[in-house]
Short mmCIF file of C-alpha atoms in Angstrom, two decimals:
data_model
loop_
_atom_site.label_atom_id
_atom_site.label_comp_id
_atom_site.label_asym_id
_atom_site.label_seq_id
_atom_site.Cartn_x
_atom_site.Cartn_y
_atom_site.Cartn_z
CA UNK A 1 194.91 -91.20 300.72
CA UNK A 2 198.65 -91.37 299.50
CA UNK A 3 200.40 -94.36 298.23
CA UNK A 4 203.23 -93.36 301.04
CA UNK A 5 203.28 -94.41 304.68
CA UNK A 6 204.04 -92.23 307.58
CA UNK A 7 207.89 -93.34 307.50
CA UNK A 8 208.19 -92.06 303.82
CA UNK A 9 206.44 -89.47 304.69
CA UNK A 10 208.44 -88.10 307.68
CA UNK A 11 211.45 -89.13 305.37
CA UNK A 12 210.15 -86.64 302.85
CA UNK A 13 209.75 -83.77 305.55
CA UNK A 14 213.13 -84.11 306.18
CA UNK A 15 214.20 -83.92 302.36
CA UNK A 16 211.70 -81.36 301.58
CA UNK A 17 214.56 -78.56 302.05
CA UNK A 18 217.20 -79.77 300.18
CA UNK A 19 215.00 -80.71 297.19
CA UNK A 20 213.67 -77.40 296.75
CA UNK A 21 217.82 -76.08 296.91
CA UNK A 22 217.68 -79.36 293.90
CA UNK A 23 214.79 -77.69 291.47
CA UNK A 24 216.44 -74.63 292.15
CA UNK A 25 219.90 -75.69 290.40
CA UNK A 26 217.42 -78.11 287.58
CA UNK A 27 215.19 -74.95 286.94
CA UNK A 28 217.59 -72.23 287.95
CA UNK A 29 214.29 -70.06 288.23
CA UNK A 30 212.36 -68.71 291.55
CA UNK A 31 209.25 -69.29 289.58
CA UNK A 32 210.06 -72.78 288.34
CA UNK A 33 210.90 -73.57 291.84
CA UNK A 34 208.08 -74.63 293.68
CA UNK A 35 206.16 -75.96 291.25
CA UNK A 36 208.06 -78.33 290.20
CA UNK A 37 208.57 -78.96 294.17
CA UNK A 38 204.99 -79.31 294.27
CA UNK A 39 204.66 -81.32 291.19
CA UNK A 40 207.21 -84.26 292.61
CA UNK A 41 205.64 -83.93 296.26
CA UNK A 42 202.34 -84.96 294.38
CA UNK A 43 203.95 -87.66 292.08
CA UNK A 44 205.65 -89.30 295.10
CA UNK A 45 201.92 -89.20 297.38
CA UNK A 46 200.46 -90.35 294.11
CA UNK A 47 202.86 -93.58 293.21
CA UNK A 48 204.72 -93.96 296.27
CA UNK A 49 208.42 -94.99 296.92
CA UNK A 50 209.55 -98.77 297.15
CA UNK A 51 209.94 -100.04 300.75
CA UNK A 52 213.57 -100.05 300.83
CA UNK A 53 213.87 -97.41 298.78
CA UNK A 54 215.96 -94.12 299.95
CA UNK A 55 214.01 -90.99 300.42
CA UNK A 56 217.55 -88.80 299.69
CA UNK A 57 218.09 -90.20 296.16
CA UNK A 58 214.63 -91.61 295.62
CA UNK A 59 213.04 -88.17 295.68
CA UNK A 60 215.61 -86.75 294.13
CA UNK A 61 215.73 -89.20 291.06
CA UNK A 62 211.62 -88.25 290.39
CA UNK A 63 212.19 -84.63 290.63
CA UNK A 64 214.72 -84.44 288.01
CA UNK A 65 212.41 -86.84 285.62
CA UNK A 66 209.73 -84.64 286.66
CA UNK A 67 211.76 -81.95 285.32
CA UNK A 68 212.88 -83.73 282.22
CA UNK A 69 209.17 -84.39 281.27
CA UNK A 70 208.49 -80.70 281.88
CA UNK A 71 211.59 -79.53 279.49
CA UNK A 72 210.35 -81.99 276.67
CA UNK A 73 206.90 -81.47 277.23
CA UNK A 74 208.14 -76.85 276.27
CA UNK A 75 210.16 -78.63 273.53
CA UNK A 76 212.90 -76.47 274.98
CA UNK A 77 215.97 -76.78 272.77
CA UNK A 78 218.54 -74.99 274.83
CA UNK A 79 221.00 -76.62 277.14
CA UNK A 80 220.61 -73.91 279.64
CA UNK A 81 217.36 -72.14 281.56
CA UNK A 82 215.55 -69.57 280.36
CA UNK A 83 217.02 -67.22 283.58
CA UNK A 84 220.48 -65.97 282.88
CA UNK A 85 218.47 -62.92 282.57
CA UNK A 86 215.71 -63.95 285.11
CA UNK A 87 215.37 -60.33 287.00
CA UNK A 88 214.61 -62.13 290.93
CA UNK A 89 218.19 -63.58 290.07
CA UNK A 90 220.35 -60.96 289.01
CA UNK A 91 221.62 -58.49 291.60
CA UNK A 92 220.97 -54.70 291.79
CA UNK A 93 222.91 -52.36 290.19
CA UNK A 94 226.55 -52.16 292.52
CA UNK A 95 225.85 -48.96 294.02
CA UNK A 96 223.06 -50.71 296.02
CA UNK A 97 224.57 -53.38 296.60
CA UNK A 98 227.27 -54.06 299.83
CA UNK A 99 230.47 -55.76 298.46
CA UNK A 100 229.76 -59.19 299.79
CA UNK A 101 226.20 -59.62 297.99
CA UNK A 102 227.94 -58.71 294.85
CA UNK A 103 230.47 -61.40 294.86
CA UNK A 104 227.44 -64.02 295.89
CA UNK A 105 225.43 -62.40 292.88
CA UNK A 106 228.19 -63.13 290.49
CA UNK A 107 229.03 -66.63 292.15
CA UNK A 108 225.22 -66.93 291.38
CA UNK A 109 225.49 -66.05 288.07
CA UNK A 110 228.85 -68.04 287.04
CA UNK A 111 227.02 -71.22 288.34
CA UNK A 112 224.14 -70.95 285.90
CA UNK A 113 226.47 -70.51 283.17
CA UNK A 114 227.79 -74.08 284.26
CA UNK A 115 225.99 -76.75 281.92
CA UNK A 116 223.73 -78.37 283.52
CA UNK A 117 225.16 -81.82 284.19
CA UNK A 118 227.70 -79.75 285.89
CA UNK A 119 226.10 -77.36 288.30
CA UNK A 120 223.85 -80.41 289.47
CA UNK A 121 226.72 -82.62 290.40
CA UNK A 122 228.29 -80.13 291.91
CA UNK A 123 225.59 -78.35 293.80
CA UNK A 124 224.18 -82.29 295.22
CA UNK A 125 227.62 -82.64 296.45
CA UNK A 126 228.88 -79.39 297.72
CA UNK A 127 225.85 -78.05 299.02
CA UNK A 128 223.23 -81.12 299.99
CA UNK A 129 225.90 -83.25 300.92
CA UNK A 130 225.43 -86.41 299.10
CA UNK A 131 228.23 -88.81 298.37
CA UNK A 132 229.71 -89.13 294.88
CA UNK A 133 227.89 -92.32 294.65
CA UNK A 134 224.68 -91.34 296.02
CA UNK A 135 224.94 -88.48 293.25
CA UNK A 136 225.63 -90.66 290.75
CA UNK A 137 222.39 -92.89 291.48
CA UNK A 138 220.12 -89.63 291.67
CA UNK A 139 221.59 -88.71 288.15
CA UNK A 140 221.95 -91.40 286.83
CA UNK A 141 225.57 -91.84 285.82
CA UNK A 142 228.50 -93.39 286.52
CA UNK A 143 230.68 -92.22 289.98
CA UNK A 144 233.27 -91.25 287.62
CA UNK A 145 231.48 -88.98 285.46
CA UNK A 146 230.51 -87.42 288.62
CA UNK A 147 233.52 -87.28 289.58
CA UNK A 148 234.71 -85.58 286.38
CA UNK A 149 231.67 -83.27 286.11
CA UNK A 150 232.23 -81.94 289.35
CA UNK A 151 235.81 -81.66 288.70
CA UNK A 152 235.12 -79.57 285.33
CA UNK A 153 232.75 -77.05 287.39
CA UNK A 154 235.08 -76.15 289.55
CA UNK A 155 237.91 -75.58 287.29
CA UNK A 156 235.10 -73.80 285.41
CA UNK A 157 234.02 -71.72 288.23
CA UNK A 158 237.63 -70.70 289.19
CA UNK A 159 238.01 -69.23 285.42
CA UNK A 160 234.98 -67.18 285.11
CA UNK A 161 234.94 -66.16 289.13
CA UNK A 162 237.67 -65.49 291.56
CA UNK A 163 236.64 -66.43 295.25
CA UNK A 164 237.21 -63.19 297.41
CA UNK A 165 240.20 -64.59 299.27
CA UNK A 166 242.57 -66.99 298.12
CA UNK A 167 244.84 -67.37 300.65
CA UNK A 168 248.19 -69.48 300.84
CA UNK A 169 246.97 -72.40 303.47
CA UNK A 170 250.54 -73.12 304.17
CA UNK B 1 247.47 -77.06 285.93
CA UNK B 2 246.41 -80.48 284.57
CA UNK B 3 242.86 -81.54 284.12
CA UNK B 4 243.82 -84.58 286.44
CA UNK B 5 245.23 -82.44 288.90
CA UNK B 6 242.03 -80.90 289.06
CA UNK B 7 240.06 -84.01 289.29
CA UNK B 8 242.48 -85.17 292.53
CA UNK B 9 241.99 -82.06 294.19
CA UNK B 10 238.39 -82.00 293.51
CA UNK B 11 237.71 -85.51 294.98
CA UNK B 12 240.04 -84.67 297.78
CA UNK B 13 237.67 -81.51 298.67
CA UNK B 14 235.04 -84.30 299.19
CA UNK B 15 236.74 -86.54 300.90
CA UNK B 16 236.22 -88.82 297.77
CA UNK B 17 240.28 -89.30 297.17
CA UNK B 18 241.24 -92.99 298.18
CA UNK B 19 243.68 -93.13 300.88
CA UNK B 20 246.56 -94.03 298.95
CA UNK B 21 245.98 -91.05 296.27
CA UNK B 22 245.69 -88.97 299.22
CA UNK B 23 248.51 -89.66 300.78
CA UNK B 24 250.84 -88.89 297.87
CA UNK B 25 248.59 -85.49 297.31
CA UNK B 26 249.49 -84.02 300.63
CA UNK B 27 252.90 -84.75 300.41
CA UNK B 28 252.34 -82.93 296.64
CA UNK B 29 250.38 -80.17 298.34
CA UNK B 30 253.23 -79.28 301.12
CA UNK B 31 255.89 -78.79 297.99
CA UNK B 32 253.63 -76.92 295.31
CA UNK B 33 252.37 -73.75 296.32
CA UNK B 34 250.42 -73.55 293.00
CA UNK B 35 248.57 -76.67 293.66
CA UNK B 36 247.79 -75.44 297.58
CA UNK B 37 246.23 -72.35 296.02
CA UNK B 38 243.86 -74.00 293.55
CA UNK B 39 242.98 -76.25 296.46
CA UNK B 40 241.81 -72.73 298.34
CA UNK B 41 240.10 -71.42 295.56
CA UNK B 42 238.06 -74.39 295.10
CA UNK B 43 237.09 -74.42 298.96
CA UNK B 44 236.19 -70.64 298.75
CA UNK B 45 234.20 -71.70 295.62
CA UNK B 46 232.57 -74.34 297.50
CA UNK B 47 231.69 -71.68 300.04
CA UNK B 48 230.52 -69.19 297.90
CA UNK B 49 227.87 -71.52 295.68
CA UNK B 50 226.70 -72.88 299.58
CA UNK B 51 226.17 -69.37 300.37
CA UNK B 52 224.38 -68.75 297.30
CA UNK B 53 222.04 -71.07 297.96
CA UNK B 54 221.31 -70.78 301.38
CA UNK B 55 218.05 -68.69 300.73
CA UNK B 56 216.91 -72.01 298.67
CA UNK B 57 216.00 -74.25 300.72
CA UNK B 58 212.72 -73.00 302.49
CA UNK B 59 209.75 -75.20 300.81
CA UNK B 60 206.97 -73.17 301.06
CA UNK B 61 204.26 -74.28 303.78
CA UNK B 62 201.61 -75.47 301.92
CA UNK B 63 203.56 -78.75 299.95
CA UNK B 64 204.98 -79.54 303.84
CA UNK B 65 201.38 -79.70 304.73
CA UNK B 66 200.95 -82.26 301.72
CA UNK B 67 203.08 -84.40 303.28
CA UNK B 68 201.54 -83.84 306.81
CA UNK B 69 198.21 -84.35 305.29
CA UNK B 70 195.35 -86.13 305.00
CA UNK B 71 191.80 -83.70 305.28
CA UNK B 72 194.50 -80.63 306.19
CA UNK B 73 193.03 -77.98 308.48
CA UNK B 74 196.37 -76.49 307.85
CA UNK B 75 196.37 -72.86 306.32
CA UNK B 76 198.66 -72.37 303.98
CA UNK B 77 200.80 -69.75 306.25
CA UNK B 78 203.01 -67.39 304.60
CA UNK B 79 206.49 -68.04 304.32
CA UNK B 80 208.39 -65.97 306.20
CA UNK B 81 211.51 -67.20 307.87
CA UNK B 82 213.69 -70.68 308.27
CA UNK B 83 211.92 -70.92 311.96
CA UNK B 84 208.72 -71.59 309.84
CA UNK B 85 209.74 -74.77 307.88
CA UNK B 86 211.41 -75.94 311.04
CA UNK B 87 208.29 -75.36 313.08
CA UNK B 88 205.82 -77.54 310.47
CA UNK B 89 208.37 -80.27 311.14
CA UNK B 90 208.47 -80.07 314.93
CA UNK B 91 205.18 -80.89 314.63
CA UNK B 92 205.16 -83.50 312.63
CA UNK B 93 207.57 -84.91 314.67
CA UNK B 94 205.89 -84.87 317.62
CA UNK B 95 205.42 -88.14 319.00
CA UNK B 96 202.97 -89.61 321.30
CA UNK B 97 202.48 -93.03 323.60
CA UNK B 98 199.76 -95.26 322.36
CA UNK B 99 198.44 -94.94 326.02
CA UNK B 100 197.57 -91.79 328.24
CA UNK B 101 196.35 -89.26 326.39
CA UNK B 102 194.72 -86.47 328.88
CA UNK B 103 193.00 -83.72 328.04
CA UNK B 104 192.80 -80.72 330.01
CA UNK B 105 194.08 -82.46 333.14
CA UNK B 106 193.16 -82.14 336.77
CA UNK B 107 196.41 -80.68 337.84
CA UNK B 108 197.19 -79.88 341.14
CA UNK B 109 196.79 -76.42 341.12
CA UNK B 110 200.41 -75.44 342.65
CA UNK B 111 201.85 -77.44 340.17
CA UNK B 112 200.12 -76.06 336.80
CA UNK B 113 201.16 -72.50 339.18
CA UNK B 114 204.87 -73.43 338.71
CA UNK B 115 204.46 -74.31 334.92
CA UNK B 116 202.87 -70.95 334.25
CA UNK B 117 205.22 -69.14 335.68
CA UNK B 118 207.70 -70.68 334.15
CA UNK B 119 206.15 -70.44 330.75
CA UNK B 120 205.63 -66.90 331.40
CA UNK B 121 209.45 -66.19 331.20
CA UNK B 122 211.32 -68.92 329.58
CA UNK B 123 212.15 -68.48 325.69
CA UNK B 124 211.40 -71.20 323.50
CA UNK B 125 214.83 -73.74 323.18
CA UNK B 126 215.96 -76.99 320.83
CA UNK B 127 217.66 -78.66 323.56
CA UNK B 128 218.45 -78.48 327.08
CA UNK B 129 215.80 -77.69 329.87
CA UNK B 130 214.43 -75.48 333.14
CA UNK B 131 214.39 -77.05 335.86
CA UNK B 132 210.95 -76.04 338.24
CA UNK B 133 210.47 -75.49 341.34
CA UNK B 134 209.44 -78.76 342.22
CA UNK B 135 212.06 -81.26 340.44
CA UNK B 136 209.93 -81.18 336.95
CA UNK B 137 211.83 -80.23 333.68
CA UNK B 138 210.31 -78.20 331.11
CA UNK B 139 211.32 -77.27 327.99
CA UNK B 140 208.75 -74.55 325.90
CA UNK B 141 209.04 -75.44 322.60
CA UNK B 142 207.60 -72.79 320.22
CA UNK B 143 205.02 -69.72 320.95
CA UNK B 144 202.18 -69.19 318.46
CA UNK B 145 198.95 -67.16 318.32
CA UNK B 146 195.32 -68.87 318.11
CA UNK B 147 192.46 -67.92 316.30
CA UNK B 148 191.37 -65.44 319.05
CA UNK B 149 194.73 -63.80 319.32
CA UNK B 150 195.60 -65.37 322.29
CA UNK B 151 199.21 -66.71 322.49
CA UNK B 152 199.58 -69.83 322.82
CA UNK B 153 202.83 -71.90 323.62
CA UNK B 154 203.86 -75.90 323.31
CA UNK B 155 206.19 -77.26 325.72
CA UNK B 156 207.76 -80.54 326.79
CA UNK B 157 207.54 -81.67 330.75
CA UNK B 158 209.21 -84.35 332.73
CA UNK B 159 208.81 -85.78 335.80
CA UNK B 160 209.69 -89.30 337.87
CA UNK B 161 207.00 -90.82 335.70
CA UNK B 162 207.83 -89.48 332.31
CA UNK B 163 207.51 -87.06 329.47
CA UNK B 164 204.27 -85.23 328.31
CA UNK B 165 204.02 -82.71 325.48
CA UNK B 166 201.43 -79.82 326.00
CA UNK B 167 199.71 -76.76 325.09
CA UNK B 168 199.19 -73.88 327.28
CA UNK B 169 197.21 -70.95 326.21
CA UNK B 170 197.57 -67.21 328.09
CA UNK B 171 194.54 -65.31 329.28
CA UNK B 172 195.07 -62.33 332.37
CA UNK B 173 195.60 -64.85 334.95
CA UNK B 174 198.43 -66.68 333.46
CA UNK B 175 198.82 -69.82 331.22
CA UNK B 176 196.43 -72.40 331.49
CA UNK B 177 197.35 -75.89 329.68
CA UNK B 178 194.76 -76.86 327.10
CA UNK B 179 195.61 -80.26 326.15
CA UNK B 180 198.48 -82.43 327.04
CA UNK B 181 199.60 -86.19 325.87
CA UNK B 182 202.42 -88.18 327.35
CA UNK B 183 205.33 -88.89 325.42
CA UNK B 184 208.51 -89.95 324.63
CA UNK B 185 211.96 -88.40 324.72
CA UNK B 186 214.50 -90.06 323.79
CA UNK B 187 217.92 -90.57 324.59
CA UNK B 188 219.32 -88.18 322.94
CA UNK B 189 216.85 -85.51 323.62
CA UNK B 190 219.19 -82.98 322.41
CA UNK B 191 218.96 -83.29 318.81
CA UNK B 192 216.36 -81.46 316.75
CA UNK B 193 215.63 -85.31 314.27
CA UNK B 194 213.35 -87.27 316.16
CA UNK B 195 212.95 -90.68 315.18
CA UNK B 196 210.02 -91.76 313.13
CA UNK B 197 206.59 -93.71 313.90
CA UNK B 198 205.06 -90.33 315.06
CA UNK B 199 201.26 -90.51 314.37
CA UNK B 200 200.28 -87.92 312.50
CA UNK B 201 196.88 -87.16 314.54
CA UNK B 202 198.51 -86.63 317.82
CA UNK B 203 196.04 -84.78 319.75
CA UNK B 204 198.50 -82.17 320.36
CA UNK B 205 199.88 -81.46 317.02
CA UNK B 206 195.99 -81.14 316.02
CA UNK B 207 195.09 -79.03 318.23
CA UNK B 208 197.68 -76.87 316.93
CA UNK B 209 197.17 -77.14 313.37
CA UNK B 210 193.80 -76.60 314.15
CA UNK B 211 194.19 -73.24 316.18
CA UNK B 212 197.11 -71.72 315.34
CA UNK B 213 196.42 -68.42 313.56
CA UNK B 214 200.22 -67.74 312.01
CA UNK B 215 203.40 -69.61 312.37
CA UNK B 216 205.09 -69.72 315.40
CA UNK B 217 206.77 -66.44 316.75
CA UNK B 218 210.69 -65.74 316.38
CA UNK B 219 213.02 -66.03 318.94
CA UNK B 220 213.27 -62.32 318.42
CA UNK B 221 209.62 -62.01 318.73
CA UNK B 222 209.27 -64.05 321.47
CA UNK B 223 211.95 -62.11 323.56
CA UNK B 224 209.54 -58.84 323.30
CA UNK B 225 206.24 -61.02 324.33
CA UNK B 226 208.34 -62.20 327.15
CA UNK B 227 209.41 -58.54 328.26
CA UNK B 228 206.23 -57.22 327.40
CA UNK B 229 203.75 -59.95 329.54
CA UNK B 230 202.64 -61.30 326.68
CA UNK B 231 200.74 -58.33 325.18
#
């Protein structure tokens, strides 16, 4: 039925959670999410992977044309999603909320003001653990321009959010 | 701060700095409290943006089950916590011999005795094993309910001769295996990634995407059920 064999397929499983974490920072909406989740899953049964392909980067590499097909297909203009006002994203009001959810909301919140280029590199390396150059493949760029664009989101981050405790490591 | 000092710290945070460049930034680090700061910062920030997406990563049931597929008796259970995308993928995992598959075996009786009582009051585990009565290891592997209500639990054995992966389902008498393949664990049974080549039919993980009623029961869950009989 699907243009994948049971290896690819297992290989997928075992992506599956890390590539939803991936639409999340492409879409940076809940609702966007899973469909574009869906929408790769059913691209890669459909066409398959090469043999010696990777299922980390190959999957990863369809999802974000997936996604770029999607944006042009809107004709969205903007650099950034639709949710910097997306209401699942943005935390109660503070008197609900305990201290520590409040500083996650607003790390939440400084990441999607990131660009986009940014907050992808940044979030494939920091939080799915792929390499610089395994990054660079799924995107599409240059290692250095990975390197620089995950570079510029942190010094980015550290101006528009300060971490709760910065503490001298010596 | 310079952008490039940014750019060294950043690819030292990933362990992306060459060793030479390293070098020279430790020695830099240990005189410039400045630079050791930003270096903090950037590993909180790293910690916080992990954090934030740490509720991200469950893929809803139904696209696993598109890659499990073919005709998929699998419902479309709700998602509900990390244990269920873990579970869907413990069995797809599960692997089976090409020979010896046995259904409802004729085990000796004081021997399917020993796994139900055993199954009765062990909780469910990733690694590591019980040792029974008679020298056999068993490891239960997740509780879920059936169609009828009935819980229902998978569990790994071992003996002189080998592995087998089962099913044993509860009535008032005790648990009562229901279908059971031999297997193979390997090596390193410990880790949670087995390796691949699993079919996807395996007469065990069928019969439990074909009767489970709801995705397998917390450890929390299973703790009451255990203290409770099962009830």
């Amino acid at each position: 039925m699907s243009a994948l064999n049971d290896l690819q397929r297992k290989a997928l499983m075992a992506e599956l959670d890390g590539l939803r974490r991936f639409c999340y920072s492409l879409t940076g909406s809940a609702a966007d999410t899973d469909d574009l989740l869906q929408t790769t899953v059913e691209k890669l049964l459909r066409k398959g992977m090469p043999e010696d392909a990777h299922a980390g980067k190959w999957a990863y590499r369809v999802c974000r044309n997936v996604w770029i097909d999607e944006l042009r297909s809107r004709d969205v203009r903007k650099r950034y999603p639709e949710s910097v006002t997306d209401q699942v994203d943005v935390a109660p009001s503070a008197e609900y909320v305990a201290e520590g959810e409040r500083e996650l909301a607003t790390v939440a919140q400084a990441l999607k003001q990131l660009p986009n280029e940014q907050r992808l590199a940044l979030t494939l390396v920091t939080v799915e653990g792929k390499t610089y150059a395994e990054a660079a493949e799924i995107l599409e760029v240059p290692v250095g321009t990975i390197m620089s664009r995950i570079a510029r989101a942190r010094k980015n981050l550290l101006e528009i959010y300060t971490p709760p405790q910065m503490v001298d490591q010596e | 701060m310079k952008d490039q000092d940014y750019e060294l710290l950043s690819q030292y945070l990933d362990g992306e700095l060459p060793t030479k460049e390293t070098a020279q930034l430790e020695q830099r680090l240990g005189a410039d409290s400045e630079l050791r700061i930003t270096l903090a910062s950037m590993r909180s920030i790293d910690s916080a943006v992990k954090a934030s997406y740490r509720n991200s990563g469950q893929a809803p049931a139904h696209i696993g089950a598109m890659l499990q597929g073919e005709e998929s008796n699998v419902v479309a259970f709700p998602r509900r916590s990390r244990a269920a995308a873990s579970w869907q993928y413990a069995v797809a995992a599960t692997l089976v011999a090409a020979a010896g598959l046995l259904l409802v075996p004729d085990m000796n009786r004081s021997s399917e005795a020993l796994l139900s009582a055993a199954l009765d009051e062990a909780s469910s585990r990733a690694s590591g094993w019980e040792t029974l009565e008679d020298g056999r290891k068993l490891r239960p592997v997740l509780s879920f309910p059936d169609k009828s209500g009935t819980w229902c639990r998978e569990y790994l054995v071992t003996d002189a001769e080998g592995a087998q992966r089962g099913v044993a389902c509860r009535d008032d008498k005790g648990w009562n295996t229901v279908v059971i393949a031999a297997t193979e664990i390997t090596p390193n049974d410990d880790q949670l990634y087995r390796p691949a080549g699993a079919d996807d039919d395996s007469s065990v993980a069928k019969y439990i995407s074909e009767n489970a009623a709801d995705i397998a029961a917390s450890a929390q869950q299973e703790s009451e059920l255990i203290a409770s009989d099962w009830q």
